[in-house]
XYZ file of C-alpha atoms in Angstrom:
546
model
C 38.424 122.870 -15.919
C 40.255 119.568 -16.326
C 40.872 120.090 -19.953
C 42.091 124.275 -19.128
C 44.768 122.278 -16.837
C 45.689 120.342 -19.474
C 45.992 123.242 -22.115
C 48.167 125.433 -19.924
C 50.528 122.382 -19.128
C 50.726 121.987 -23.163
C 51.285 125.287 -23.212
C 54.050 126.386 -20.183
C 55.757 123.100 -21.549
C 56.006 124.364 -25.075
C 57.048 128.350 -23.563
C 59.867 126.361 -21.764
C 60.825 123.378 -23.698
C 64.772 123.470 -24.688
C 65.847 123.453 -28.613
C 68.903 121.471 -28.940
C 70.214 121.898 -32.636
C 73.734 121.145 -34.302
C 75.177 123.965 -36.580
C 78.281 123.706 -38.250
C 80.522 126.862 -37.800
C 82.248 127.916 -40.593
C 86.419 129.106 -39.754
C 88.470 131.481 -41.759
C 91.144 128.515 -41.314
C 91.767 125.611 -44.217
C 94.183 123.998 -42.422
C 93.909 120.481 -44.038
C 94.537 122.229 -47.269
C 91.730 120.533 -49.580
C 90.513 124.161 -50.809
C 87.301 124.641 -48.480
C 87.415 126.258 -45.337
C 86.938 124.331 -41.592
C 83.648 123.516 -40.130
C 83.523 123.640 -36.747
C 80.657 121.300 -35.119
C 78.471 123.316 -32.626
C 75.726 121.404 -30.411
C 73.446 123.871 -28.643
C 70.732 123.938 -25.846
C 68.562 126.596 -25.935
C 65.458 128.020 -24.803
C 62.870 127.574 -27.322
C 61.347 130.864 -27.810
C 63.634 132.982 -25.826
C 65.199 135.884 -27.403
C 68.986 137.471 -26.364
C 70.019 134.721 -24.710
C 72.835 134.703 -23.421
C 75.393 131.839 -23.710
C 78.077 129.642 -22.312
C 80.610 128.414 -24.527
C 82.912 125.661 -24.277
C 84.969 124.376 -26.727
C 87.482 120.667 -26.573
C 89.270 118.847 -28.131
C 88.177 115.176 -26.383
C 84.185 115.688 -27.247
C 84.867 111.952 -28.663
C 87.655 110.394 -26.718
C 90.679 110.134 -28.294
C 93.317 107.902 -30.490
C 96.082 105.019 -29.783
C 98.763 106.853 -29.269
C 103.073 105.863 -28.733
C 104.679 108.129 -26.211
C 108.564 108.645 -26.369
C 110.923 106.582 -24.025
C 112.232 109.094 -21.353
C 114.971 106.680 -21.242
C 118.151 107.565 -23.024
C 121.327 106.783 -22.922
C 122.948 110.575 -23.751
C 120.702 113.723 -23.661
C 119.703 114.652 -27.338
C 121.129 117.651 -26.710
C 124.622 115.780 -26.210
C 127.253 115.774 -28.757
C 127.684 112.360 -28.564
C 124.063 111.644 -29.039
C 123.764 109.300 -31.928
C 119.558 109.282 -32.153
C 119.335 105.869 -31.201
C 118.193 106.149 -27.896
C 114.857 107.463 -28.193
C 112.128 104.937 -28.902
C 108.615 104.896 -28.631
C 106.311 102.577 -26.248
C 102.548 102.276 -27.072
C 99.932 103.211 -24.709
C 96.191 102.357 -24.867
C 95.143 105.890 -24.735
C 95.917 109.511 -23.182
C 93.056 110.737 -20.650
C 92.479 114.034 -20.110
C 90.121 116.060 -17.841
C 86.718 116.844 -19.560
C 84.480 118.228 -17.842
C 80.745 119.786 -18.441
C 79.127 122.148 -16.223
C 75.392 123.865 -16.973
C 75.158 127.442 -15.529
C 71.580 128.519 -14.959
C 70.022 131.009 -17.403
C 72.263 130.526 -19.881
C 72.075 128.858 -23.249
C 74.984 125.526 -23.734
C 76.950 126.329 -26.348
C 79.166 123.036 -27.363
C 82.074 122.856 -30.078
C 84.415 120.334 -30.795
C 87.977 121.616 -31.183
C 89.529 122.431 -35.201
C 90.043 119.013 -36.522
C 88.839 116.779 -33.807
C 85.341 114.644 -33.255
C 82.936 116.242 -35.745
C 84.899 119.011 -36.898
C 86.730 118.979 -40.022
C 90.277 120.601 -40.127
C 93.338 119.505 -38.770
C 94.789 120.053 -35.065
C 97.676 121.915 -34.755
C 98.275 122.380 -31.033
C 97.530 125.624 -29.434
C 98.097 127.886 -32.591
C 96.810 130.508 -34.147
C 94.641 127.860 -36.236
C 92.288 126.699 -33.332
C 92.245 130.052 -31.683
C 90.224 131.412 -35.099
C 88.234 128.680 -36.050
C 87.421 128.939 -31.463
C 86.724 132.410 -32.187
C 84.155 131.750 -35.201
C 81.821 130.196 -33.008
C 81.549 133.512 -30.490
C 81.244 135.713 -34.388
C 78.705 133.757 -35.339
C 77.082 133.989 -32.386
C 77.228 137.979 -33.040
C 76.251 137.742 -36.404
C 79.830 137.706 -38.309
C 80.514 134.509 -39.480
C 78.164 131.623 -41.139
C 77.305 128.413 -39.759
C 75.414 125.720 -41.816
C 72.770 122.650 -40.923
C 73.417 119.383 -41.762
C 71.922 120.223 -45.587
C 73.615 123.029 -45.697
C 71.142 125.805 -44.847
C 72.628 128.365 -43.388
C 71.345 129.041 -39.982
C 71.202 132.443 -37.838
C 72.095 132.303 -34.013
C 69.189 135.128 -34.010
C 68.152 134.078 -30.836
C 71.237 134.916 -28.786
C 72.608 138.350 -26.952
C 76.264 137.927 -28.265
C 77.067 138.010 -25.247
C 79.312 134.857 -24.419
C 81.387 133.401 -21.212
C 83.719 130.139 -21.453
C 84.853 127.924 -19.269
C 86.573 124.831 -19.330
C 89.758 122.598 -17.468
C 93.066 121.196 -19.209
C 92.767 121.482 -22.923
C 89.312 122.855 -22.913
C 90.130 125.663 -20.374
C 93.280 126.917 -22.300
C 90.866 127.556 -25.555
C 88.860 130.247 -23.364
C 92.188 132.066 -23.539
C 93.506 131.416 -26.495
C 89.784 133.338 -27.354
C 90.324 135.901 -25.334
C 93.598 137.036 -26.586
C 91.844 138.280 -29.924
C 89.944 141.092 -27.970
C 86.701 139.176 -29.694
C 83.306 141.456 -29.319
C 81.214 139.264 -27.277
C 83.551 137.557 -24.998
C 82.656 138.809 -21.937
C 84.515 136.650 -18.927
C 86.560 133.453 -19.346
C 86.731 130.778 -16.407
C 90.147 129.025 -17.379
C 90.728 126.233 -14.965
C 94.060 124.056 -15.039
C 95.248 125.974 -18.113
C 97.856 126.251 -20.730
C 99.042 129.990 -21.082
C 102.574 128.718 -22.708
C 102.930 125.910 -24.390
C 106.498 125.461 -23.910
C 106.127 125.589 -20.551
C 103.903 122.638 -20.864
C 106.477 120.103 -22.454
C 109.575 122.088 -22.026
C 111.203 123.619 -19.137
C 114.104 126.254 -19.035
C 115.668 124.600 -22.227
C 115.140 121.012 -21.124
C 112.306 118.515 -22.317
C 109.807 117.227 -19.350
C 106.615 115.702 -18.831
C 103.359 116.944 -18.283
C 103.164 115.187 -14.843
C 101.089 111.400 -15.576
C 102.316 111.210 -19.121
C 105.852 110.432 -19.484
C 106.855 111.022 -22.966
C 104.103 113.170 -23.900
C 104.813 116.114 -26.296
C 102.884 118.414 -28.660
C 102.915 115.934 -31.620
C 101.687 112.419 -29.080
C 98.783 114.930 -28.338
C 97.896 116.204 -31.588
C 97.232 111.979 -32.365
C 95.811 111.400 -30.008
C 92.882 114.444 -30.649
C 92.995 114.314 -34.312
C 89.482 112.968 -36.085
C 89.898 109.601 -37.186
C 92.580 108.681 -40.085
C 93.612 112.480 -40.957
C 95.933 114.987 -41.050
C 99.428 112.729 -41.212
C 101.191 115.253 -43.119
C 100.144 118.341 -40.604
C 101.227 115.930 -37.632
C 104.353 115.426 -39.196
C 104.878 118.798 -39.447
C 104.424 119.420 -35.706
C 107.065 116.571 -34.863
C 109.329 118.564 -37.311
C 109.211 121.684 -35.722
C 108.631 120.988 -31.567
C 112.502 120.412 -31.367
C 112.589 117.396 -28.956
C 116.049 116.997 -29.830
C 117.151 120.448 -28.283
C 114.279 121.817 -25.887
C 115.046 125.274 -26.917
C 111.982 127.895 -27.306
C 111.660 128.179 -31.188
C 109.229 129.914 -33.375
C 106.593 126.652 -33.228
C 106.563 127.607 -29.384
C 106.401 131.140 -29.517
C 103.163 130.473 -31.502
C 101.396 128.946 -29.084
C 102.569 131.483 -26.356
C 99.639 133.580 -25.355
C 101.033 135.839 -22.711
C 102.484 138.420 -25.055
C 98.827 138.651 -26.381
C 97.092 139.053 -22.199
C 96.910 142.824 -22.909
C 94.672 142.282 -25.381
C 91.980 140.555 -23.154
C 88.574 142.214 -23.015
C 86.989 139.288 -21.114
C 86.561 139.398 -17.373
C 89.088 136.339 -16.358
C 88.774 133.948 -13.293
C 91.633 131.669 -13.283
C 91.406 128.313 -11.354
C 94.826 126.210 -10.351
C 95.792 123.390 -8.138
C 98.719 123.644 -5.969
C 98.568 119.946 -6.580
C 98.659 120.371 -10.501
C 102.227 118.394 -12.172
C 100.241 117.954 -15.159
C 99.587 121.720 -16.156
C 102.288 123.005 -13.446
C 100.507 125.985 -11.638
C 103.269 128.396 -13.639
C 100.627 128.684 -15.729
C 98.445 129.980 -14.279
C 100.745 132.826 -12.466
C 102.196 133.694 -15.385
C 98.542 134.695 -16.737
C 97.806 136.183 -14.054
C 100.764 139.107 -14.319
C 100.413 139.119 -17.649
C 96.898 140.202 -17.427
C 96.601 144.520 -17.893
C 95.674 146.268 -14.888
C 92.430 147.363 -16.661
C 91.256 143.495 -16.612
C 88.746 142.364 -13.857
C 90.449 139.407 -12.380
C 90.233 137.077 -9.732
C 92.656 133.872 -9.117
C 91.582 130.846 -6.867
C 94.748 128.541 -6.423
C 93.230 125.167 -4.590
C 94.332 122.318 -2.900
C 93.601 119.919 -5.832
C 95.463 118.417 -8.520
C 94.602 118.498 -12.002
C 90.690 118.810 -12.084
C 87.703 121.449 -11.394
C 88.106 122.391 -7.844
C 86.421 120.297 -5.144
C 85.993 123.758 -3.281
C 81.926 124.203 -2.293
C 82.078 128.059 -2.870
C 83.790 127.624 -6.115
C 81.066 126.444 -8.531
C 78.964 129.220 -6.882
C 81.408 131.763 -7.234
C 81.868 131.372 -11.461
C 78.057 131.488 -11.793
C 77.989 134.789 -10.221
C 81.319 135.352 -12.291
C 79.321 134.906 -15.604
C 75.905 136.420 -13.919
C 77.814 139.873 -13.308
C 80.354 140.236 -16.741
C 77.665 138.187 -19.213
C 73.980 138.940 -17.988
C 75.261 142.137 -16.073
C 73.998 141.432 -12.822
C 74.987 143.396 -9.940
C 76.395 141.033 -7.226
C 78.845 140.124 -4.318
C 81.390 138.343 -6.791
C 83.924 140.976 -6.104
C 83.224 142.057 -2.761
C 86.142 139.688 -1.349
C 89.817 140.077 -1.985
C 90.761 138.767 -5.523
C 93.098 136.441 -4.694
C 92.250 132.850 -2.425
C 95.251 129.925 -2.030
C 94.887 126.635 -0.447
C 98.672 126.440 0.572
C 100.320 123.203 -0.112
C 100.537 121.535 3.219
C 97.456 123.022 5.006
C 93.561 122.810 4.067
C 93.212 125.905 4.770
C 91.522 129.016 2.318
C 93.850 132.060 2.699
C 92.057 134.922 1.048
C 94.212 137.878 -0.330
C 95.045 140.953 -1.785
C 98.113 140.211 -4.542
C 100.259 137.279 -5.917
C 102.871 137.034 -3.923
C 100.859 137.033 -0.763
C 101.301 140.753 0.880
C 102.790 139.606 4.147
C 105.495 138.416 2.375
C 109.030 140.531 1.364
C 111.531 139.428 -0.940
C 115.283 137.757 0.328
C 118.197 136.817 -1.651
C 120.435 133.860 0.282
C 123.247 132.719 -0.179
C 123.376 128.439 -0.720
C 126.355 127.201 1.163
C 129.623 128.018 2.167
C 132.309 128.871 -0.524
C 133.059 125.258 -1.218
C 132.340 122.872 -4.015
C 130.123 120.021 -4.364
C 130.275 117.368 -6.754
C 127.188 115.367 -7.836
C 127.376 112.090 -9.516
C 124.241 111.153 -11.622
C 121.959 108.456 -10.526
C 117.866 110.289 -11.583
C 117.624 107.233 -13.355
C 117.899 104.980 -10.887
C 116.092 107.072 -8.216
C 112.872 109.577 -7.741
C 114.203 112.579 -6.566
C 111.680 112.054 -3.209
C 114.435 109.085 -2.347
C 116.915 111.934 -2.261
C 115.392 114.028 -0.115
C 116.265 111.118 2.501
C 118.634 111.406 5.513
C 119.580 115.340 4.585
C 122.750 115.790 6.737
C 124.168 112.881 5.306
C 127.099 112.568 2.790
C 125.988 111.551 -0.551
C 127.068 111.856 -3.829
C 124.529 112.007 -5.721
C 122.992 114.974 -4.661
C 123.524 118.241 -2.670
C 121.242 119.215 0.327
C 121.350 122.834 1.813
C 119.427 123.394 5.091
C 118.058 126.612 7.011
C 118.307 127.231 10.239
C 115.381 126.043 12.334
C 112.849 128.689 11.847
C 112.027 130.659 14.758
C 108.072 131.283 13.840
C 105.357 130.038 11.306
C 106.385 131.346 8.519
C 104.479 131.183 4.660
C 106.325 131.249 1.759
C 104.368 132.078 -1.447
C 105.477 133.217 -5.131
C 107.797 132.280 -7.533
C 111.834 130.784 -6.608
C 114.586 132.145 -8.711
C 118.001 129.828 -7.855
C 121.505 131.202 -9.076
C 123.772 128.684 -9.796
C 127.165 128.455 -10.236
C 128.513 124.698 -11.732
C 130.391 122.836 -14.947
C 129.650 119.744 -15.932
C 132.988 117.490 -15.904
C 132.491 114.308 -18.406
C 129.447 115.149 -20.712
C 128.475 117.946 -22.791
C 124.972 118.037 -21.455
C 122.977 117.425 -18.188
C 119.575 118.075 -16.104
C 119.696 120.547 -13.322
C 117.136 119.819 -11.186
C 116.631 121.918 -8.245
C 113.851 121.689 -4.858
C 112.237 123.247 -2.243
C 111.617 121.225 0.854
C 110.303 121.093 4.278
C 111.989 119.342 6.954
C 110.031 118.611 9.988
C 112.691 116.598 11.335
C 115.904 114.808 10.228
C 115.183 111.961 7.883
C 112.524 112.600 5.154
C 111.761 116.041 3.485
C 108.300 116.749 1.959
C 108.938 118.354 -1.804
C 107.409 121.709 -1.675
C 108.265 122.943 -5.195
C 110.938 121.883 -7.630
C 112.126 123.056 -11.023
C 114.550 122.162 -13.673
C 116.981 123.590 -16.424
C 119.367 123.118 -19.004
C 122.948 124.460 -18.454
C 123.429 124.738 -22.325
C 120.891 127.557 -22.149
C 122.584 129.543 -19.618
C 122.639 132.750 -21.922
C 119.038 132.567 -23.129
C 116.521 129.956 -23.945
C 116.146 130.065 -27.769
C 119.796 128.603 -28.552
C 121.474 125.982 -26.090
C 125.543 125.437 -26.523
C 127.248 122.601 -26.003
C 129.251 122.518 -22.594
C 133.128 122.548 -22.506
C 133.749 119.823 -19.880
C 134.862 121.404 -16.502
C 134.209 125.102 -17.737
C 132.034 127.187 -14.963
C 128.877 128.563 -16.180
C 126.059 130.798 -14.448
C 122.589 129.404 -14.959
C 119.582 131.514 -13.771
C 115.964 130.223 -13.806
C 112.640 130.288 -11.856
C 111.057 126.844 -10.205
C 107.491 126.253 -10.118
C 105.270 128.536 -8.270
C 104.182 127.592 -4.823
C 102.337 128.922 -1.509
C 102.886 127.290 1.669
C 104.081 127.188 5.417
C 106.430 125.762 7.622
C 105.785 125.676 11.022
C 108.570 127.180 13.949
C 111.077 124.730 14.345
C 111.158 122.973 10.784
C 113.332 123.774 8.319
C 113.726 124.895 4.913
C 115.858 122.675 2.544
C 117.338 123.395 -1.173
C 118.312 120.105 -2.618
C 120.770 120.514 -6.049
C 120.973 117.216 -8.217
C 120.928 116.320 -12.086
C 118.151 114.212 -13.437
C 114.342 114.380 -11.608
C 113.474 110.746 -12.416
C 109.244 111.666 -12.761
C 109.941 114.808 -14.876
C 113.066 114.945 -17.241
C 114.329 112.690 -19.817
C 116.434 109.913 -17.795
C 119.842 109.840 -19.250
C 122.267 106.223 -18.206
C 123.738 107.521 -14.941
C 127.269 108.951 -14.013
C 127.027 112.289 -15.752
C 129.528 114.342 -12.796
C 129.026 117.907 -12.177
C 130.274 120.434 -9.867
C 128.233 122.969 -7.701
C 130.414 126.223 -6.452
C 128.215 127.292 -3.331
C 128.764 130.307 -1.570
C 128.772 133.384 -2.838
C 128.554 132.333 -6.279
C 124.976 130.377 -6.069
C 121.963 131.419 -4.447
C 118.092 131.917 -4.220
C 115.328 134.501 -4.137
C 112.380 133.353 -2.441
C 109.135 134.953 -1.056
C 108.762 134.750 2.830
C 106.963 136.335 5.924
C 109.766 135.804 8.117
C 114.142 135.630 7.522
C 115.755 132.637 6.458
C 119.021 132.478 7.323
C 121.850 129.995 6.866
C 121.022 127.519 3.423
C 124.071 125.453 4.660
C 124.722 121.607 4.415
C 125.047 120.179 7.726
C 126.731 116.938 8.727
C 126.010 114.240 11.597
């Protein structure tokens, strides 16, 4: 008897022992250019003698940490965009390393399906940012999982994923959640739902902002070419990263061609995949834009769901949430029939509340579009100081005088009221003594009359006031109508606070920090406004004086 115990342990241990093997995925890419084509290095865990398995994919560029890396000074004297500019400002500052948010989650009855990124860790190739490069050789791994590509042992034997369904789901945060749609954007057979969480749907939009340069929020000075070091595999690829400095266009902040190929909303329409998108309202680093753009990009046809949390940039702290993306990739991998879309598709943590709201769109439905005027026709001149001072210093003491920004407040709201989508501001100015500048424009709530709590902000470049592929250099004292959307934000003010637009140059945590005194002029009335999301009227965006 003793020794039948001991067979069928032997045996239910060998039934359900794991496999973990290492493959080497081969790319259509040969982007280092030595005449062989990329390897991409695949770790797996498996069930041993389990057939049509399905699998869970994730893919980064950090599977080994990361290089030494110089970030750019943020501190210039003129705007590289400046005519007067003489490239002498901009200097670099070493830092001991970049971190980024990795971050490795096992879903039950699924195989783990591990890659490092094209040109990182284990993987041969060379990085190049978001492009079209890393979304093929990402790709390869899901076609050889479906039988259409090769993938090699460490001898080089070739080796069969005949064990798996083809069926696939990915999932990942930062970096390693913006690969899941970077896949998805091929229409890949096999790619069946996508869990991108804190992602990059626009590059530009990561290190650039409405024709100005900025920082993804915790690394000043970071842009595409700082992060391609730091991810690169160890002593390669100069020439490629060279390339990438070459062609990001710090020196303008205009959308080129280099950015335009790692833009993936034009491609959204082509998404097979099921797609859960997760964001935090908290999230500077990967600004939540992201993520909303995505999400109306998406077609109509795609199963979707959006969870906007309270968090920063990381996996949601949310209880429900972990639970809800296994029976995300239960129901659109293993085709399970469950309560995953049973709720509306649509839950927000508002900013200032820790509170779930659950809902039907994005905007919230209760809400209705209005267009207000800022001001009274008058004009406000603004003196430069971002340099000097974090915008949340200027948001002190709003109905007082001061020069070095412009504060516009509401009337004290006569109910709760939420605000939720997207802020377009209208702006009339000139600048008056430089041929460049930051416009930097927030949202904030004032509960009473000292200190304002930043709800949303945003920024621009004036010299892209007719579109944001070619910036012109400002006439000094010439008016000139600049358009553009802040950061997307849900949240609620309370009946008797107020809402308050605050108008200055440089944002001190966010744009390059020119030497101060750059003067411009707002013209506030008719001429500038906003269009905002609300549940209830706002009336009267006027500054007010003690």
């Amino acid at each position: 008897m003793k020794a039948l115990i001991l067979c069928l342990m032997f045996y239910s241990s060998f039934v359900f022992a794991n496999i973990r093997e290492v493959v080497y995925v081969e790319s259509p890419t040969d982007t280092d250019k030595d005449g062989k084509l990329d390897l991409i290095y695949v770790s797996i865990d498996r069930a041993s003698n389990a057939k049509n398995q399905h699998v869970i994919y994730k893919n980064s560029p950090y599977a080994e940490g990361g290089n030494q890396v110089d970030f750019y000074s943020t501190d210039v004297d003129l705007l590289p965009q400046d005519e007067a500019f003489d490239g002498k400002s901009e200097s670099k500052m070493t830092a001991n390393s970049l971190i980024k948010e990795v971050k490795a989650e096992a879903y039950q009855g699924f195989a783990d399906v591990y890659a490092h990124s094209l040109g990182t860790g284990k993987s041969t190739g060379c990085p190049s940012v978001g492009d079209i490069s890393e979304t093929l050789a990402a790709k390869a791994v899901i076609d050889w999982l479906n039988g259409r590509a090769k993938a090699f042992d460490s001898s080089g034997k070739e080796v069969k994923a005949d064990w798996a369904s083809g069926n696939v789901g990915m999932i990942g945060v930062s970096y390693n959640g913006t690969l899941p749609t970077m896949v998805a954007t091929t229409g890949v057979e096999g790619l069946k739902a996508i869990v991108p969480i804190a992602a990059i749907s626009n590059w530009y939009n990561y290190y650039r902002a409405n024709g100005l340069v900025v920082n993804p929020g915790g690394y000043e000075g970071e842009d595409a070419d700082v992060l391609g070091r730091y991810i690169v595999r160890k002593r390669a690829c100069e020439n490629e990263l060279q390339n990438i400095t070459k062609l990001m266009g710090r020196e303008h902040g205009d959308f080129n061609k280099f950015w335009q190929d790692r833009n993936y909303l034009p491609q959204a329409k082509n998404i097979k995949a099921a797609v859960f998108i997760a964001h935090g309202q908290s999230d500077w680093n990967v600004k939540q834009k992201h993520a909303v753009d995505l999400w109306n990009a998406l077609s109509a046809d795609t199963p979707k769901r959006m969870f906007l949390h309270s968090g920063g940039h990381s996996y949601p702290s949310d209880r429900g949430f972990r639970n809800n993306v296994q029976k995300w990739f239960d129901h659109y991998v293993k085709g399970e029939l469950n309560d995953i879309n049973d709720k509306p598709a649509v839950r927000v943590n508002t900013v200032n509340e820790n509170r779930v709201m659950e809902q039907e769109s994005w905007p919230h439905e209760n809400t209705f579009k209005q267009v207000i005027p800022l001001g009274l026709n008058d004009i406000h001149k603004v003196v430069d100081i971002g340099a000097d001072k974090r915008l949340e210093v200027l948001t002190q003491a709003p109905t007082q005088k001061n020069s070095e920004r412009v504060i516009l407040l509401s009337d004290k709201l006569e109910a709760d009221t939420l605000f939720s989508g997207t802020v377009k501001v209208n702006l009339m100015l000139s600048v008056l003594n430089r041929a460049a500048a930051n416009i930097t424009v927030a949202i904030v709530k004032y509960s009473g009359s000292s200190r304002g709590t930043i709800m949303t902000r945003g920024w621009a470049d004036p010299q892209n006031y007719r579109n944001l592929s070619e910036g012109e250099l400002l006439t000094r004292g010439v008016k000139y109508n600049l358009s553009f959307e802040i950061e997307p934000k849900q949240f609620k003010l309370r009946k008797g606070e107020r809402l308050g637009v605050l108008l200055t140059s440089t944002d001190n945590k966010y744009t390059l920090r020119p030497s101060t005194g750059t003067e411009l002029e707002f013209f506030l009335g008719d001429d500038s406004s906003i269009e905002l999301f609300g549940s209830e009227s706002v009336s009267n965006l006027i500054e007010r004086n003690d």
